[in-house]
Coordinates of C-alpha atoms and ligand atoms in Angstrom, one line a residue:
M1 CA -17.4 -8.6 -6.4
S2 CA -15.3 -7.4 -9.2
R3 CA -12.3 -6.3 -7.8
K4 CA -9.1 -8.6 -8.0
R5 CA -7.9 -8.9 -4.5
I6 CA -4.4 -7.6 -4.2
I7 CA -1.9 -9.0 -1.4
A8 CA 1.1 -6.4 -1.2
G9 CA 4.5 -7.0 1.0
N10 CA 6.3 -4.1 2.2
W11 CA 9.5 -5.1 3.0
K12 CA 10.4 -1.8 4.7
M13 CA 14.2 -1.5 5.6
N14 CA 14.6 -5.3 5.4
M15 CA 16.7 -7.2 2.8
T16 CA 20.3 -6.9 1.2
P17 CA 20.2 -7.3 -2.4
S18 CA 21.5 -10.9 -2.0
E19 CA 18.8 -11.8 0.8
A20 CA 15.9 -10.2 -1.4
V21 CA 16.9 -12.7 -4.3
K22 CA 17.1 -15.5 -1.8
L23 CA 13.9 -14.3 -0.4
V24 CA 11.9 -14.1 -4.0
E25 CA 13.3 -17.8 -4.5
E26 CA 11.9 -19.1 -1.3
L27 CA 8.5 -17.2 -1.8
K28 CA 8.3 -18.3 -5.6
P29 CA 6.2 -22.0 -5.3
L30 CA 4.3 -20.2 -2.5
V31 CA 2.7 -17.6 -3.9
V32 CA 1.3 -18.8 -7.0
N33 CA -2.3 -17.4 -7.3
D34 CA -3.9 -16.3 -10.7
D35 CA -6.8 -15.2 -8.5
V36 CA -4.8 -12.4 -7.0
D37 CA -2.2 -9.5 -7.6
V38 CA 0.9 -10.5 -5.7
V39 CA 3.6 -7.8 -4.8
Y40 CA 6.5 -6.9 -3.4
C41 CA 7.5 -3.6 -2.1
V42 CA 11.3 -3.4 -1.7
P43 CA 14.0 -1.3 -1.1
A44 CA 15.4 1.0 -3.6
I45 CA 18.5 -1.0 -3.7
D46 CA 16.7 -4.0 -4.1
I47 CA 14.4 -3.3 -7.3
V48 CA 16.8 -4.5 -9.6
P49 CA 17.8 -7.8 -8.7
V50 CA 13.8 -8.4 -7.6
V51 CA 12.4 -7.6 -11.0
E52 CA 14.7 -9.6 -12.4
A53 CA 14.3 -12.6 -10.3
V54 CA 10.2 -12.4 -10.2
K55 CA 10.5 -12.4 -14.3
G56 CA 8.1 -15.2 -15.3
T57 CA 6.0 -15.2 -12.2
N58 CA 3.0 -13.6 -11.0
V59 CA 4.6 -11.4 -8.9
Q60 CA 4.9 -7.6 -10.0
V61 CA 7.2 -5.1 -8.1
G62 CA 6.5 -2.1 -6.1
A63 CA 8.6 1.0 -4.8
E64 CA 8.7 2.1 -1.6
N65 CA 9.4 5.6 -2.4
F66 CA 10.4 8.1 -5.1
Y67 CA 10.8 11.9 -5.5
I68 CA 8.2 14.5 -7.1
E69 CA 10.8 15.5 -9.8
D70 CA 11.5 13.9 -13.0
K71 CA 15.6 14.5 -12.5
G72 CA 17.8 17.2 -11.6
A73 CA 19.9 18.1 -8.8
Y74 CA 18.2 16.2 -5.8
T75 CA 21.1 13.9 -4.4
G76 CA 19.9 10.8 -3.1
E77 CA 16.5 10.5 -4.5
I78 CA 15.0 8.4 -7.2
S79 CA 12.1 9.4 -9.6
A80 CA 9.1 8.0 -10.9
P81 CA 10.5 7.5 -14.2
M82 CA 13.5 5.6 -13.2
L83 CA 11.0 3.3 -11.3
V84 CA 9.0 2.7 -14.1
D85 CA 12.5 2.2 -16.4
A86 CA 13.4 -0.6 -13.9
G87 CA 10.0 -2.2 -14.4
V88 CA 8.9 -1.5 -11.3
K89 CA 4.8 -1.4 -11.2
Y90 CA 3.5 -0.1 -8.0
V91 CA 4.4 2.6 -5.4
I92 CA 3.9 3.0 -1.7
I93 CA 2.6 6.4 -0.8
G94 CA 2.0 8.1 2.8
H95 CA 2.9 5.6 4.5
S96 CA 2.9 6.4 8.8
E97 CA 6.6 5.4 8.7
R98 CA 7.1 8.2 6.2
R99 CA 4.5 10.5 7.4
D100 CA 6.1 10.3 10.8
Y101 CA 9.7 9.8 10.7
F102 CA 10.2 11.8 7.3
K103 CA 7.7 14.6 7.9
E104 CA 5.7 14.0 4.8
D105 CA 2.6 16.0 4.6
D106 CA -0.8 15.8 2.7
T107 CA -0.1 18.8 0.4
F108 CA 3.4 16.7 -0.2
L109 CA 1.8 13.3 -0.8
N110 CA -0.8 15.1 -2.9
K111 CA 1.7 15.6 -5.4
K112 CA 3.2 12.4 -5.1
V113 CA 0.0 10.6 -6.1
K114 CA -0.3 13.0 -9.3
K115 CA 3.3 12.2 -10.2
A116 CA 3.0 8.4 -9.8
I117 CA -0.1 8.3 -12.1
E118 CA 1.4 10.7 -14.5
A119 CA 4.4 8.2 -14.6
G120 CA 2.1 5.2 -15.1
L121 CA 2.6 3.5 -11.3
T122 CA -0.4 2.8 -9.2
P123 CA 0.2 4.1 -5.9
I124 CA -0.6 2.3 -3.1
L125 CA -2.2 5.1 -0.7
C126 CA -2.0 4.6 3.0
C127 CA -4.0 6.2 5.4
G128 CA -4.9 5.6 9.1
E129 CA -5.1 7.0 12.6
S130 CA -3.2 6.6 15.8
L131 CA -4.3 5.0 19.0
E132 CA -4.9 8.3 20.5
Q133 CA -7.1 9.3 17.5
R134 CA -9.2 6.1 18.1
E135 CA -9.6 6.5 21.5
L136 CA -10.8 10.3 21.0
G137 CA -13.6 9.1 18.4
V138 CA -11.7 10.8 15.2
T139 CA -10.7 8.0 13.1
M140 CA -13.1 8.0 10.3
D141 CA -12.5 12.4 10.4
W142 CA -8.7 12.0 10.2
I143 CA -8.9 9.5 7.6
R144 CA -11.7 11.2 5.6
L145 CA -9.2 14.6 5.8
Q146 CA -6.3 12.5 4.7
I147 CA -7.6 11.2 1.7
K148 CA -9.7 14.2 0.7
S149 CA -5.9 15.9 0.7
D150 CA -4.2 13.4 -1.2
L151 CA -6.5 12.7 -4.1
A152 CA -7.2 16.5 -4.6
G153 CA -7.5 17.1 -8.4
V154 CA -7.1 13.5 -9.3
A155 CA -9.2 12.1 -11.8
S156 CA -11.8 9.9 -11.0
D157 CA -10.5 7.4 -13.8
D158 CA -7.3 7.6 -11.8
V159 CA -8.7 6.7 -8.8
K160 CA -10.4 3.8 -10.1
K161 CA -7.2 2.2 -10.6
L162 CA -5.7 2.9 -7.1
V163 CA -5.1 1.1 -4.3
I164 CA -5.8 2.9 -1.0
A165 CA -4.6 1.1 2.2
Y166 CA -5.9 1.3 5.5
E167 CA -3.0 0.9 8.0
P168 CA -4.1 1.7 11.6
I169 CA -0.7 3.1 13.1
W170 CA -1.6 1.3 16.9
A171 CA -1.7 -2.1 14.6
I172 CA 1.7 -1.8 12.5
G173 CA 4.5 -3.8 13.8
T174 CA 2.7 -4.3 17.4
G175 CA 1.2 -7.7 16.7
K176 CA -2.0 -5.9 17.5
T177 CA -4.3 -6.4 14.6
A178 CA -7.5 -4.2 14.1
T179 CA -10.4 -6.5 14.6
S180 CA -12.1 -7.4 11.1
D181 CA -15.2 -5.3 12.1
Q182 CA -13.3 -2.5 12.9
A183 CA -11.1 -3.1 9.6
Q184 CA -14.4 -3.4 7.4
E185 CA -15.8 -0.1 9.0
V186 CA -13.0 2.1 8.0
C187 CA -12.6 0.4 4.7
K188 CA -16.1 0.8 4.0
G189 CA -16.0 4.8 5.2
I190 CA -13.4 5.0 2.7
R191 CA -15.2 3.3 -0.1
D192 CA -18.2 5.8 0.9
L193 CA -16.2 8.7 1.0
I194 CA -14.7 7.9 -2.7
A195 CA -18.4 7.6 -3.9
E196 CA -19.0 10.6 -2.3
I197 CA -16.1 12.3 -3.8
Y198 CA -16.2 10.8 -7.3
D199 CA -19.0 8.3 -8.2
A200 CA -20.3 4.9 -7.3
P201 CA -18.6 3.3 -10.0
T202 CA -15.6 5.0 -9.1
A203 CA -15.8 3.8 -5.4
E204 CA -16.8 0.3 -6.3
A205 CA -13.4 0.1 -8.7
V206 CA -11.1 1.1 -6.4
R207 CA -9.1 -1.3 -4.3
I208 CA -8.7 -1.0 -0.6
Q209 CA -6.6 -3.3 1.6
Y210 CA -6.1 -3.3 5.3
G211 CA -2.3 -3.1 7.0
G212 CA -1.3 -3.7 10.3
S213 CA 0.1 -7.0 11.9
M214 CA -1.6 -9.2 8.9
N215 CA -0.6 -12.7 9.0
A216 CA -1.2 -16.2 8.1
G217 CA -3.5 -16.6 11.6
N218 CA -5.9 -13.4 11.1
A219 CA -5.9 -12.9 7.0
A220 CA -8.7 -15.2 6.0
E221 CA -11.1 -13.5 8.1
L222 CA -10.4 -10.1 7.2
L223 CA -10.1 -10.8 3.6
A224 CA -13.4 -12.5 4.0
K225 CA -14.9 -8.9 4.6
P226 CA -16.7 -7.3 1.7
D227 CA -14.6 -3.8 1.4
I228 CA -11.1 -5.4 2.4
D229 CA -9.9 -6.3 -1.0
G230 CA -6.4 -7.3 0.1
G231 CA -3.5 -6.7 2.6
L232 CA -0.2 -4.5 2.7
I233 CA 1.8 -7.1 5.2
G234 CA 5.1 -5.9 6.9
G235 CA 6.4 -8.7 8.8
A236 CA 5.0 -11.4 7.8
S237 CA 5.8 -10.6 3.8
L238 CA 9.5 -11.3 5.2
K239 CA 9.1 -15.0 5.3
A240 CA 7.4 -18.2 3.8
E241 CA 4.5 -17.1 5.7
F242 CA 3.5 -14.7 2.8
G243 CA 2.4 -17.5 0.9
Q244 CA -0.3 -18.5 3.3
V245 CA -1.6 -14.9 3.2
V246 CA -1.7 -14.9 -0.8
N247 CA -3.2 -18.3 -0.5
A248 CA -5.8 -17.1 2.5
Ligands
LIG301 P1 3.3 -5.2 10.0 O1 2.2 -6.1 9.2 O2 4.6 -5.4 10.3 O3 2.4 -4.8 11.0 O4 3.3 -4.0 9.1 C1 2.6 -3.3 8.4 C2 2.3 -2.1 7.4 O5 3.1 -1.0 7.8 C3 2.6 -2.8 6.0 O6 2.9 -1.4 4.9

């Protein structure tokens, strides 16, 4: 497999700027691994100090959000060119928390994916089913709908560089991880869908992460699966344990 693994932390709404710099320093010796892309997706206010703090390391910085316009009268928002200028490389798009709490729908997320790519950011595009959907047996139907809508009109060369994160909503922050077989099944389903929409080389290139209560105890088993190329880590990214996930 030629895909480079990618372990990303999603700090969510945690860490003040000074706490953020402290965490980066603490993690520095623990996340050294040239075989893996390591990313910290941090709150907007932490971006500038964290970009500074990771200089000279193998860590790259991601944002958790941005708005689809480049500039203008959008009080409170941050644009993709602003992120790029600040040294951000990745951006999370379509996280279930933004879909649920901030009502971001697939039409809007499709615009975000296109804007991020246009600006030179790598999207980490999230998808995932609720417990109810899993129990109804519509997991893959739902995820196919999300991915198809979010990637509508995106060129295959751009999809090759994309990261897709499969995050079952019932596994986020619950301590309940999908089994490695469940996670592999959906990640493979996503790769098959990319092959269907685009072609085999695009599907082979796109990196697919698993996210949802991933930690030092379960990372190795999840990452051993052929279609799981990395992880998007919430809670465990805020402590020394993140180093063990990177090295799993
Ligand atoms: P947890 O690892 O805390 O379950 O969060 C996963 C997640 O939502 C990452 O984006």
